[in-house]
Amino acid sequence: MSTRPTAPAPAPAASPPLPAPTPRPVPTTNVLPMKVLPMGERALLVELADGSAAAALHAELLRRRAAGDLVVREIVPAARTVLLDGLEGPDGPDTPLRLAARLPTWEIPPLPARADDVLEIPVRYEGPDLADVAALWGVPVRDVARIHSAAEFRVAFCGFAPGFGYLTGLGGVPDVPRRATPRTAVPAGSVGLAGPYTGVYPRSSPGGWQLIGSTDAVLWDHARVPAALLSPGARVRFVPEGR
Amino acid sequence: MTDRAFAVVRAGALTTVQDEGRPGHAHLGVPRSGALDRPAAALVNRLVGNPAGAAVLETTLNGCALRPRCDVTVAVGGAPCRVTVDGRAVAWGTPVRVPAGALLEVGPAVSGVRGYVALGGGVAVEPVLGSRSTDLLSGLGPPPLTDGAVLPLGAAPVAPARVDTVPQPGPPRELILRVTPGPRTDWFTATALRTLTTRAYRVSSASNRIGLRTDGPPLERAVSGELPSEGMVLGAIQVPPDGRPVVFLADHPTTGGYPVVGVVRERDLAAAAQAVPGTVVRFVGVGGWPGARGG
């Protein structure tokens, strides 16, 4: 699976290739400001300026782990941090101390603005909180679906329950507060909003997110490979059903 | 041909299937789970000749009773307790042959909280993401045992147990938890950091497989803002708004929004699994803990 366009054909020898190749190994523009915090004997918590910087570091960490340049059991992105857990003991190449020194020197490419692989999730925009969300956004009820389905989302991180993703990408509308009183049972497949995030409940559970719709997509099935439909970094679009 | 399985006669307060858990899926919101007292679970497996990763039963306070449908070697460890086969006392912490149809009774813990019962071949329920552990936070893995349930056993181990009996640490009178700083130590006042490492806390009865909750002086925060969700690790000491530290155990959530003042060393967590409610907890700052000497 490639999310990058193939490299353009080399320019004729007469004219210099554009843009000029980046001199290596001096990292310049893409060194991310980060704070590397200790977290026990086997982990580091890397704090970044914002969610997109965390996403860029997360992508770089996955690349390096796949290339064998990083030995770590868990890479757990969150709102603006990435946790590295299960690092090697004192004799391994990536002790927390050594990695803490190495990380800030990495050149980390920004994420591409749009992805080639976008997962589409069909949604019936008929959630019980649709009217409340419309009122908060100051739009007619039917526009909630239009606005929500026009955005391209990215799974920023997972948590709360297996397969529950926190999706970002909804711009230009106010953040939605959690419900004052959480529901004791939110049905599986419910699509909800809270803060800057959109989430889909993988199974029935208590929940305080404002529900705008529902989907028949199976978010989590431990007998399936992969078990989770959404994993951090995935790009997602919600498609109104029946159109 | 006998059936390689056992019936649950008395499930006990909370008996779950546990192995080494399912690490590697935290990014999907899947807790690591697994036996809380890892050394005890590994030991009973060794006693019956199982590999370290075989699934055992983890009991809570009052044991359980089982009736195997085949001859099987069992060993009971962790929290010390009386063990009987068809009413006759047998040794705790030692491999015991239980004939098909006999009643194995694992009594209430004399001290400690969690008992471990290894059966030759291991509990062979269907693994989920590579583990047979019951995860009480996410609901993955088999449900806790219920009276009358029948669980399968794996093939009997070829290698017999090479040890007859081994010493096991007794449950702690006082729980000493060594704490390294980070990642959010600086979200707490200097007074709070001193309070944590000098005052006595007690194990709260609200403790479970997710976390060891404590009663004691609340920790005052230096930063009052809200912390965006961040990744959590085993042993993390999370401080919720009530200020009482919670030490994350195997079924802890993978992300959390309360600051982690420090992290308990992993090798101290087995004792935490055996500390009964009311046990005194002393947090000892190490590894550069502010104001601590040495490390």
XYZ file of C-alpha atoms in Angstrom:
538
model
C 0.000 0.000 0.000
C 1.616 3.231 -1.114
C 0.243 6.592 -0.161
C 2.847 8.517 -2.073
C 2.837 9.386 -5.764
C 5.610 7.767 -7.742
C 8.670 9.916 -8.307
C 8.579 12.026 -11.469
C 10.814 10.950 -14.328
C 14.286 12.476 -14.094
C 14.636 15.798 -15.845
C 16.803 15.993 -18.975
C 20.483 16.140 -18.091
C 20.859 19.623 -19.501
C 18.676 21.272 -16.887
C 19.218 20.740 -13.189
C 16.586 18.640 -11.502
C 14.049 20.591 -9.502
C 13.750 20.804 -6.632
C 17.401 20.478 -5.684
C 18.067 17.284 -3.747
C 18.098 17.886 -0.026
C 21.650 17.712 1.254
C 22.069 14.820 3.619
C 22.330 14.215 6.480
C 21.716 17.731 7.767
C 18.108 17.912 8.934
C 16.726 21.376 8.628
C 13.105 22.182 7.985
C 11.415 19.018 9.156
C 12.878 18.627 12.604
C 9.834 18.705 14.843
C 9.953 20.476 18.171
C 9.253 17.753 20.734
C 9.516 17.026 24.409
C 10.648 13.483 25.212
C 9.332 12.481 28.631
C 10.332 9.410 30.645
C 7.562 6.906 31.448
C 8.878 4.002 33.496
C 11.788 1.749 32.614
C 10.650 0.685 29.151
C 8.747 3.609 27.695
C 8.992 7.157 26.423
C 6.191 9.632 25.942
C 6.914 12.069 23.134
C 4.940 15.284 23.332
C 4.498 17.405 20.218
C 3.057 20.809 19.454
C -0.214 19.493 18.058
C -2.091 16.558 16.597
C -0.668 16.853 13.091
C 2.914 16.843 14.387
C 2.036 13.757 16.455
C 0.603 12.137 13.316
C 3.763 12.913 11.331
C 5.975 11.408 14.042
C 3.657 8.402 14.301
C 3.963 7.755 10.558
C 7.762 8.092 10.740
C 7.932 5.682 13.702
C 5.879 3.093 11.798
C 8.159 3.487 8.765
C 11.279 3.047 10.867
C 9.893 0.064 12.739
C 8.917 -1.598 9.443
C 12.435 -0.908 8.127
C 13.970 -2.556 11.189
C 15.490 0.698 12.401
C 13.458 0.741 15.609
C 12.661 -2.054 18.049
C 9.572 -1.252 20.075
C 6.465 -3.240 21.016
C 3.848 -0.508 21.166
C 3.556 2.749 19.229
C 0.514 4.504 20.671
C -0.421 7.892 19.270
C -2.839 10.111 21.171
C -4.104 13.702 21.032
C -0.651 15.305 20.799
C 1.697 12.596 22.025
C 3.124 9.302 20.847
C 3.926 6.621 23.422
C 6.724 4.160 22.733
C 6.393 1.191 25.090
C 8.275 -2.080 25.316
C 11.668 -0.622 24.454
C 14.734 -2.786 24.775
C 16.614 -3.420 27.980
C 19.984 -1.804 28.669
C 21.784 -3.952 26.054
C 19.444 -3.310 23.143
C 19.876 -0.662 20.457
C 16.891 1.353 21.616
C 17.031 1.865 25.338
C 14.707 4.672 26.384
C 17.746 6.848 27.106
C 19.396 6.297 23.709
C 16.167 6.724 21.802
C 15.368 9.899 23.739
C 18.621 11.352 22.423
C 18.045 10.094 18.867
C 14.423 11.125 18.344
C 14.782 14.919 18.255
C 17.400 14.697 15.493
C 15.138 12.854 13.076
C 13.993 14.559 9.951
C 10.283 13.924 9.799
C 8.320 14.591 6.617
C 4.924 16.210 7.087
C 1.892 14.066 6.317
C 0.481 14.392 2.821
C -2.599 16.609 2.898
C -4.711 13.997 1.151
C -4.352 10.261 0.896
C -4.841 7.791 -1.947
C -6.454 5.193 0.279
C -9.590 6.557 1.871
C -11.889 4.192 3.681
C -15.569 4.977 3.084
C -18.051 4.377 5.880
C -21.736 4.527 4.938
C -23.818 6.479 7.460
C -27.511 7.063 8.045
C -27.545 10.605 9.417
C -30.526 10.094 11.738
C -28.894 10.265 15.172
C -30.872 11.428 18.225
C -28.582 14.439 18.761
C -28.694 15.690 15.161
C -30.904 18.671 16.044
C -28.683 19.674 18.984
C -25.574 19.553 16.806
C -27.317 21.557 14.067
C -28.306 24.191 16.620
C -24.757 24.370 17.956
C -23.365 24.742 14.446
C -26.101 27.246 13.511
C -27.184 25.299 10.444
C -30.378 23.544 9.310
C -30.540 19.915 10.470
C -30.008 18.504 6.985
C -26.714 20.408 6.664
C -25.079 18.403 9.462
C -24.847 15.409 7.130
C -23.595 17.594 4.272
C -20.851 19.183 6.395
C -19.833 15.941 8.087
C -19.688 13.897 4.892
C -17.694 16.575 3.039
C -14.718 16.263 5.407
C -11.798 13.871 5.042
C -10.988 12.387 8.430
C -7.863 10.823 9.834
C -7.801 8.335 12.701
C -5.729 10.315 15.201
C -5.702 7.537 17.776
C -7.715 4.709 19.307
C -8.810 4.185 22.881
C -11.863 3.798 25.118
C -12.653 0.389 23.604
C -10.982 -1.935 21.097
C -11.451 -0.421 17.654
C -12.795 2.933 18.854
C -11.024 5.606 16.814
C -10.791 9.309 17.521
C -11.118 10.884 14.078
C -10.061 14.438 13.295
C -10.707 16.463 10.164
C -13.922 18.335 10.806
C -12.972 21.967 10.261
C -14.881 25.243 10.371
C -17.559 24.200 12.861
C -17.595 24.592 16.645
C -16.423 21.670 18.781
C -19.322 19.668 20.181
C -19.430 19.207 23.961
C -20.126 15.827 25.462
C -23.682 15.299 26.634
C -24.232 16.525 30.193
C -25.571 13.083 31.081
C -23.974 10.163 29.249
C -26.291 7.520 27.811
C -26.150 4.210 29.628
C -26.267 2.301 26.335
C -25.173 3.627 22.959
C -25.901 1.095 20.183
C -22.994 -0.402 18.209
C -22.370 1.499 14.973
C -23.469 4.859 16.399
C -21.561 7.790 14.903
C -20.888 10.473 17.488
C -19.154 13.801 17.961
C -17.227 15.092 20.982
C -14.757 17.955 21.058
C -12.880 17.985 17.756
C -13.446 14.255 17.275
C -15.788 11.936 15.421
C -16.061 8.351 16.651
C -17.995 5.205 15.842
C -18.978 2.888 18.705
C -17.597 -0.597 17.929
C -20.106 -2.219 20.286
C -22.917 -1.189 22.554
C -21.549 0.680 25.553
C -22.262 3.643 27.785
C -21.270 6.895 26.092
C -21.498 10.668 26.237
C -20.854 11.596 22.620
C -23.527 13.430 20.611
C -24.949 10.934 18.164
C -25.550 12.127 14.613
C -25.965 8.837 12.776
C -25.289 5.141 12.559
C -23.518 2.672 10.305
C -23.714 -1.053 9.594
C -19.927 -1.183 9.120
C -18.320 -3.625 11.578
C -15.733 -1.584 13.453
C -14.315 -4.474 15.451
C -14.319 -8.220 14.869
C -11.596 -10.081 16.707
C -11.976 -13.050 14.364
C -11.199 -10.827 11.363
C -7.721 -9.799 10.188
C -7.288 -6.983 10.887
C -9.697 -6.957 13.821
C -10.039 -3.187 13.798
C -11.564 -1.400 10.791
C -9.871 1.824 11.895
C -6.262 2.036 12.970
C -4.260 5.188 13.717
C -3.280 7.068 10.580
C -6.092 5.666 8.415
C -8.009 8.167 6.249
C -11.774 8.006 6.397
C -14.759 9.565 4.668
C -18.364 9.211 5.817
C -20.810 8.674 2.981
C -24.518 9.389 3.442
C -26.408 6.175 2.814
C -29.076 5.976 0.124
C -27.631 8.624 -2.136
C -10.926 -42.004 25.957
C -11.515 -39.281 28.454
C -12.436 -35.770 27.600
C -9.583 -33.245 27.998
C -11.673 -30.700 29.842
C -12.766 -29.706 33.319
C -16.056 -28.609 34.810
C -16.368 -25.618 37.097
C -18.127 -26.712 40.289
C -17.671 -23.447 42.190
C -16.464 -20.445 40.202
C -15.586 -18.340 43.247
C -15.804 -14.570 43.572
C -13.928 -13.895 40.341
C -11.957 -16.561 38.536
C -10.581 -15.744 35.101
C -8.416 -17.419 32.478
C -5.037 -15.676 32.211
C -1.815 -16.075 30.275
C 0.874 -13.589 29.284
C -1.719 -11.257 27.801
C -2.015 -9.590 24.416
C 0.655 -6.887 24.180
C 1.228 -5.224 20.821
C -2.317 -3.974 20.224
C -2.424 -0.921 22.486
C -2.697 1.377 19.443
C -6.088 -0.216 18.713
C -7.314 0.370 22.253
C -6.641 -3.220 23.345
C -5.312 -3.553 26.923
C -2.391 -5.913 27.523
C -4.272 -7.985 30.148
C -2.650 -11.218 31.434
C -1.991 -12.637 34.913
C -1.569 -9.942 37.568
C 1.015 -11.914 39.548
C 3.175 -12.958 36.604
C 5.876 -14.805 38.571
C 3.220 -16.894 40.375
C 1.496 -17.819 37.108
C 4.823 -18.729 35.484
C 5.776 -20.851 38.485
C 2.613 -22.987 38.583
C 2.959 -23.538 34.839
C 6.529 -24.730 35.384
C 5.409 -27.038 38.177
C 3.010 -28.922 35.884
C 5.398 -28.915 32.915
C 3.525 -26.290 30.878
C 5.264 -23.664 28.777
C 5.330 -20.216 30.381
C 2.642 -18.924 28.024
C 0.022 -21.585 28.906
C -3.281 -20.271 30.251
C -3.960 -20.735 33.974
C -6.848 -19.796 36.246
C -6.564 -16.671 38.375
C -8.795 -16.793 41.468
C -9.749 -13.868 43.692
C -9.833 -14.229 47.490
C -12.027 -17.302 47.810
C -10.622 -19.840 45.372
C -12.711 -22.175 43.215
C -13.584 -25.845 42.760
C -13.065 -27.883 39.604
C -13.792 -31.410 38.436
C -11.441 -32.539 35.663
C -12.823 -35.059 33.140
C -9.387 -36.606 32.637
C -6.397 -37.351 34.821
C -4.465 -34.131 35.065
C -1.527 -32.675 36.961
C -2.344 -29.407 38.684
C -0.422 -26.925 40.800
C -1.845 -24.110 42.912
C 0.251 -21.045 43.735
C 0.040 -17.309 44.310
C -2.029 -16.565 47.414
C -1.515 -19.457 49.885
C -4.619 -21.547 50.528
C -5.829 -25.009 51.495
C -6.056 -27.403 48.537
C -8.006 -30.676 48.631
C -8.756 -33.510 46.201
C -12.005 -35.296 47.031
C -11.805 -33.758 50.489
C -8.268 -34.905 51.255
C -5.672 -32.204 51.820
C -2.883 -32.067 49.242
C 0.176 -29.823 49.029
C -0.064 -26.234 47.876
C 2.693 -25.044 45.521
C 3.473 -28.582 44.361
C 2.363 -30.644 41.364
C -0.596 -32.845 42.323
C -2.150 -35.613 40.236
C -5.943 -35.244 40.125
C -7.793 -38.316 38.782
C -10.597 -37.924 36.258
C -13.865 -37.129 38.037
C -12.239 -36.116 41.347
C -13.095 -32.775 42.957
C -10.233 -30.285 43.221
C -11.016 -27.600 45.780
C -8.911 -24.453 45.956
C -9.791 -22.855 49.276
C -10.023 -19.217 50.317
C -6.732 -17.297 50.406
C -5.122 -17.520 53.840
C -3.224 -14.384 52.878
C -2.911 -12.471 49.637
C -5.606 -12.043 46.988
C -4.968 -13.994 43.802
C -4.450 -17.718 43.486
C -3.144 -19.407 40.335
C -4.212 -22.846 39.216
C -2.189 -24.460 36.429
C -3.552 -27.608 34.799
C -1.379 -29.817 32.599
C -1.883 -28.744 28.970
C -3.234 -25.360 29.987
C -6.759 -23.985 29.644
C -7.369 -24.268 25.916
C -10.147 -21.754 25.240
C -10.015 -20.041 21.845
C -7.338 -17.311 21.840
C -8.288 -13.753 20.909
C -5.496 -11.705 19.311
C -3.001 -14.331 20.394
C -4.087 -14.558 24.039
C -6.591 -16.501 26.138
C -6.675 -13.859 28.865
C -9.941 -12.477 30.146
C -9.779 -8.704 29.879
C -12.276 -7.178 32.266
C -11.933 -3.661 30.830
C -12.596 -4.389 27.168
C -14.414 -7.709 27.477
C -11.972 -9.533 25.174
C -11.195 -13.175 25.870
C -13.343 -15.729 27.683
C -15.872 -14.526 30.267
C -15.062 -15.061 33.946
C -15.784 -18.627 35.065
C -19.345 -19.513 36.038
C -20.653 -22.498 37.982
C -21.277 -25.402 35.636
C -19.086 -24.134 32.805
C -16.855 -26.675 31.045
C -13.482 -25.514 29.746
C -11.162 -27.416 27.414
C -7.615 -28.456 28.281
C -4.670 -28.611 25.896
C -2.642 -31.750 25.211
C -0.824 -32.987 28.315
C 2.746 -31.725 28.445
C 5.384 -34.221 27.386
C 8.018 -32.907 29.762
C 7.199 -33.765 33.352
C 7.692 -31.147 36.029
C 11.315 -30.999 37.058
C 10.714 -29.247 40.363
C 8.618 -30.669 43.144
C 8.293 -27.620 45.275
C 9.751 -24.140 45.213
C 9.609 -21.255 47.632
C 7.107 -18.548 46.787
C 7.135 -15.071 48.267
C 4.467 -14.471 50.868
C 1.958 -11.685 50.292
C 3.214 -8.308 51.480
C 2.432 -6.983 54.963
C 3.379 -3.614 53.628
C 3.445 -2.936 49.917
C 6.611 -1.167 48.776
C 6.276 0.336 45.319
C 9.333 1.952 43.751
C 8.408 4.859 41.521
C 10.356 6.530 38.699
C 9.376 10.086 37.745
C 7.529 11.081 34.593
C 5.844 11.820 32.405
C 3.721 14.360 34.325
C 5.569 14.684 37.617
C 5.743 18.449 37.043
C 1.935 18.674 37.020
C 2.077 18.233 40.819
C 3.280 20.510 43.597
C 6.544 19.783 45.418
C 4.428 19.122 48.486
C 2.378 16.526 46.609
C 5.519 14.730 45.435
C 6.781 14.642 49.011
C 3.389 13.483 50.259
C 3.336 10.590 47.797
C 6.735 9.279 48.879
C 6.593 9.959 52.603
C 3.000 9.348 53.731
C 1.307 5.985 54.035
C -1.476 5.033 51.652
C -3.718 2.013 51.958
C -4.992 -0.377 49.299
C -8.617 0.541 48.626
C -11.327 -2.092 48.376
C -12.230 -0.540 45.006
C -9.062 -2.070 43.514
C -9.421 -4.532 40.645
C -7.534 -5.926 37.649
C -7.605 -2.494 36.032
C -5.940 -0.627 38.854
C -4.764 -0.695 42.443
C -6.707 2.153 44.014
C -5.430 3.792 47.157
C -6.832 5.716 50.106
C -4.628 8.390 51.597
C -3.746 12.062 51.412
C -4.796 13.548 48.051
C -2.096 14.893 45.736
C -2.364 18.553 44.873
C -1.784 19.577 41.299
C 0.472 22.426 40.189
C -1.140 22.515 36.740
C -4.901 22.735 36.799
C -5.629 22.425 33.077
C -7.103 19.420 31.345
C -4.656 16.879 29.939
C -5.417 15.683 26.406
C -5.611 11.866 26.265
C -2.218 10.188 26.153
C -0.861 6.643 26.096
C -0.702 4.724 29.371
C 1.683 2.002 30.562
C 1.584 -0.820 33.110
C 2.411 0.574 36.547
C 1.502 4.168 35.648
C 0.289 6.084 38.702
C -2.630 8.062 37.413
C -4.062 10.779 39.611
C -7.770 11.415 39.020
C -9.490 14.619 40.200
C -9.954 13.245 43.741
C -6.135 13.239 44.083
C -5.877 9.585 45.162
C -3.244 7.701 43.162
C -4.315 4.691 41.076
C -1.624 2.230 39.966
C -2.484 0.753 36.572
C -2.502 -3.048 36.434
C -2.854 -5.470 33.505
C -6.348 -4.483 32.293
C -5.590 -0.733 32.332
C -6.983 1.493 29.572
C -4.507 2.169 26.755
C -5.040 5.925 26.859
C -6.099 8.247 29.641
C -6.702 11.892 30.377
C -5.449 12.221 33.957
C -1.799 13.034 34.646
C 0.627 10.240 35.504
C 2.833 11.389 38.384
C 5.255 8.462 38.058
C 5.517 4.814 37.101
C 5.881 1.834 39.465
C 8.659 -0.597 38.563
C 7.237 -3.657 36.853
C 8.854 -6.127 39.241
C 6.991 -4.552 42.169
C 3.585 -5.158 40.597
C 3.345 -8.856 41.482
C 3.198 -7.897 45.153
C 0.573 -5.257 44.297
C -1.596 -8.063 42.879
C -1.497 -9.814 46.265
C -2.071 -6.817 48.566
C -5.427 -7.128 50.337
C -7.545 -4.015 50.881
C -6.224 -2.080 53.866
C -2.576 -3.037 53.243
C -0.227 -0.097 53.816
C 1.339 1.126 50.562
C 4.626 3.035 50.579
C 5.704 4.707 47.368
C 9.488 5.057 47.197
C 10.920 7.553 44.736
C 13.831 6.184 42.663
C 15.552 6.972 39.364
C 15.859 10.702 39.878
C 12.617 11.255 41.771
C 12.624 14.882 42.930
C 14.206 15.096 46.379
C 15.051 11.371 46.528
C 18.604 10.253 47.157
C 20.269 7.726 44.875
C 18.131 5.717 42.611
